[in-house]
Amino acid sequence: MSAHLSQLEGRTQPVPSDPHQSGPPLPAAVADPGATDAPDGTDALYIRVLEDSPDGGVFVVRIQCRDPIPLAFWKRKAFFYNGQVQQTDTRLRGDGDELEFVLHAMHRSQRLSNAHYWTPFVVALCLDALLFRYRLPPHLHWNGNIEQVMKENTLVLTR
């Protein structure tokens, strides 16, 4: 499934040569720390987690996305708080296509990994991205779509 980003309209358009395409293609969400642009021209969401130190308890999650709608949503969204982690800031970066979220672990335990603290926030970002019709690949070289994953995992999703 491929797509082209329309420069004039600023949204993803279906490729006309694909008669089996059922609707507008879904942009890809990618968690690749070295990536900057989607290889096939699709709009992509990049999520990077930056940690200040193993015992610091302050984490920065950076997202990059060319679609202004989810960026505007995340910029205005209420700060994340789950009892263990509290979001303390949201900053616009770069050319307006990057946001940074600052997270603070409320009661940091040395026995728990850093991922224990920032993972719920990243999962919330991914769920938001689903609302904006991003497909989330189970691995970096996956060519399917989220509907296939949901059909294959209906038992897990209905628990």
Short mmCIF file of C-alpha atoms in Angstrom, two decimals:
data_model
loop_
_atom_site.label_atom_id
_atom_site.label_comp_id
_atom_site.label_asym_id
_atom_site.label_seq_id
_atom_site.Cartn_x
_atom_site.Cartn_y
_atom_site.Cartn_z
CA MET A 1 0.00 0.00 0.00
CA SER A 2 1.67 3.21 -1.05
CA ALA A 3 0.64 6.82 -0.94
CA HIS A 4 1.72 10.22 -2.13
CA LEU A 5 1.62 13.34 -0.02
CA SER A 6 -0.25 16.07 -1.81
CA GLN A 7 1.76 19.29 -1.58
CA LEU A 8 -1.31 21.45 -2.18
CA GLU A 9 -3.80 19.78 0.12
CA GLY A 10 -1.37 18.56 2.79
CA ARG A 11 -2.91 15.13 3.18
CA THR A 12 -2.28 11.63 1.93
CA GLN A 13 -3.82 10.67 -1.42
CA PRO A 14 -4.39 7.15 -2.81
CA VAL A 15 -2.24 5.98 -5.67
CA PRO A 16 -4.53 5.88 -8.75
CA SER A 17 -2.80 2.81 -10.23
CA ASP A 18 -3.99 0.56 -7.38
CA PRO A 19 -7.61 -0.50 -8.14
CA HIS A 20 -7.80 -2.71 -5.02
CA GLN A 21 -7.19 0.13 -2.61
CA SER A 22 -10.32 0.54 -0.50
CA GLY A 23 -9.79 4.08 0.72
CA PRO A 24 -7.16 6.63 1.49
CA PRO A 25 -3.91 4.97 2.51
CA LEU A 26 -2.84 5.08 6.10
CA PRO A 27 0.40 6.89 6.98
CA ALA A 28 3.03 4.80 8.73
CA ALA A 29 4.07 5.19 12.36
CA VAL A 30 7.72 4.34 12.78
CA ALA A 31 9.84 3.97 15.90
CA ASP A 32 13.27 4.23 14.24
CA PRO A 33 15.77 6.49 16.04
CA GLY A 34 17.88 7.08 12.91
CA ALA A 35 15.10 7.73 10.42
CA THR A 36 14.11 11.16 9.15
CA ASP A 37 11.83 10.58 6.14
CA ALA A 38 9.60 7.71 5.10
CA PRO A 39 11.33 5.82 2.27
CA ASP A 40 8.28 5.53 0.00
CA GLY A 41 7.02 9.10 0.36
CA THR A 42 4.23 8.31 2.84
CA ASP A 43 3.65 10.59 5.76
CA ALA A 44 5.25 9.05 8.84
CA LEU A 45 5.10 9.46 12.58
CA TYR A 46 8.44 9.06 14.35
CA ILE A 47 8.59 8.53 18.11
CA ARG A 48 11.90 8.81 19.97
CA VAL A 49 12.45 8.47 23.72
CA LEU A 50 15.35 10.47 25.14
CA GLU A 51 16.52 9.72 28.67
CA ASP A 52 18.64 12.09 30.75
CA SER A 53 20.21 9.42 32.99
CA PRO A 54 19.41 5.95 34.31
CA ASP A 55 18.43 7.32 37.74
CA GLY A 56 17.21 10.82 36.83
CA GLY A 57 13.51 10.19 36.48
CA VAL A 58 13.06 12.84 33.77
CA PHE A 59 12.36 11.67 30.21
CA VAL A 60 11.76 13.45 26.93
CA VAL A 61 9.58 11.88 24.23
CA ARG A 62 10.00 13.49 20.81
CA ILE A 63 7.56 12.98 17.95
CA GLN A 64 7.98 14.08 14.36
CA CYS A 65 5.03 14.26 12.00
CA ARG A 66 4.28 16.36 8.92
CA ASP A 67 0.52 16.17 9.49
CA PRO A 68 -0.53 19.35 11.36
CA ILE A 69 -3.79 17.89 12.71
CA PRO A 70 -2.35 15.36 15.19
CA LEU A 71 0.43 17.82 16.08
CA ALA A 72 -2.17 20.46 16.99
CA PHE A 73 -4.11 17.85 18.97
CA TRP A 74 -1.05 16.73 20.96
CA LYS A 75 0.03 20.32 21.59
CA ARG A 76 -3.35 21.16 23.18
CA LYS A 77 -4.05 17.81 24.83
CA ALA A 78 -4.28 17.73 28.63
CA PHE A 79 -1.03 16.73 30.31
CA PHE A 80 -0.50 13.01 30.93
CA TYR A 81 -0.67 11.73 34.51
CA ASN A 82 -1.01 8.12 35.63
CA GLY A 83 0.04 8.22 39.29
CA GLN A 84 3.66 7.29 38.52
CA VAL A 85 4.50 9.69 35.70
CA GLN A 86 3.45 13.28 35.16
CA GLN A 87 3.90 15.27 31.97
CA THR A 88 5.35 18.68 32.85
CA ASP A 89 5.84 20.37 29.48
CA THR A 90 5.12 20.25 25.73
CA ARG A 91 7.49 22.08 23.38
CA LEU A 92 7.28 22.73 19.64
CA ARG A 93 10.63 22.11 17.88
CA GLY A 94 12.23 22.31 14.47
CA ASP A 95 10.17 23.66 11.60
CA GLY A 96 6.92 23.05 13.45
CA ASP A 97 6.83 19.34 12.64
CA GLU A 98 8.26 18.11 15.98
CA LEU A 99 6.94 18.11 19.52
CA GLU A 100 8.78 17.23 22.72
CA PHE A 101 6.97 16.01 25.81
CA VAL A 102 8.77 16.22 29.16
CA LEU A 103 7.83 13.46 31.62
CA HIS A 104 8.76 13.26 35.30
CA ALA A 105 8.68 10.02 37.32
CA MET A 106 6.90 10.89 40.58
CA HIS A 107 8.36 8.14 42.79
CA ARG A 108 11.33 6.61 40.96
CA SER A 109 12.32 3.06 41.95
CA GLN A 110 15.82 1.85 41.11
CA ARG A 111 14.45 -1.67 40.60
CA LEU A 112 12.25 -0.61 37.67
CA SER A 113 13.61 0.17 34.22
CA ASN A 114 13.13 3.58 32.65
CA ALA A 115 10.79 1.97 30.11
CA HIS A 116 8.37 1.17 32.96
CA TYR A 117 7.80 4.91 33.35
CA TRP A 118 7.66 6.21 29.77
CA THR A 119 5.96 3.24 28.05
CA PRO A 120 2.37 4.15 29.10
CA PHE A 121 2.82 7.62 27.60
CA VAL A 122 4.19 6.22 24.32
CA VAL A 123 1.30 3.73 24.16
CA ALA A 124 -1.13 6.64 24.62
CA LEU A 125 0.57 8.46 21.71
CA CYS A 126 0.18 5.36 19.54
CA LEU A 127 -3.51 5.05 20.42
CA ASP A 128 -3.99 8.71 19.55
CA ALA A 129 -2.22 8.05 16.24
CA LEU A 130 -4.70 5.24 15.54
CA LEU A 131 -7.50 7.77 15.90
CA PHE A 132 -5.80 9.80 13.18
CA ARG A 133 -5.62 6.64 11.02
CA TYR A 134 -1.95 5.84 11.31
CA ARG A 135 -1.10 2.20 10.90
CA LEU A 136 1.27 0.90 13.53
CA PRO A 137 3.63 -1.77 12.19
CA PRO A 138 4.47 -4.68 14.50
CA HIS A 139 8.04 -4.48 13.13
CA LEU A 140 9.97 -2.00 10.99
CA HIS A 141 9.75 -3.93 7.71
CA TRP A 142 6.03 -4.78 7.89
CA ASN A 143 3.89 -4.10 4.79
CA GLY A 144 0.40 -4.76 6.15
CA ASN A 145 -2.16 -2.57 7.84
CA ILE A 146 -3.69 -2.29 11.30
CA GLU A 147 -6.96 -3.95 10.20
CA GLN A 148 -5.04 -7.17 9.46
CA VAL A 149 -3.38 -7.08 12.87
CA MET A 150 -6.73 -6.50 14.58
CA LYS A 151 -8.35 -9.41 12.72
CA GLU A 152 -5.43 -11.70 13.59
CA ASN A 153 -5.51 -10.68 17.25
CA THR A 154 -9.23 -10.48 18.01
CA LEU A 155 -8.89 -12.73 21.06
CA VAL A 156 -6.28 -10.44 22.59
CA LEU A 157 -8.24 -7.29 21.75
CA THR A 158 -11.52 -8.57 23.23
CA ARG A 159 -10.12 -9.55 26.65
#
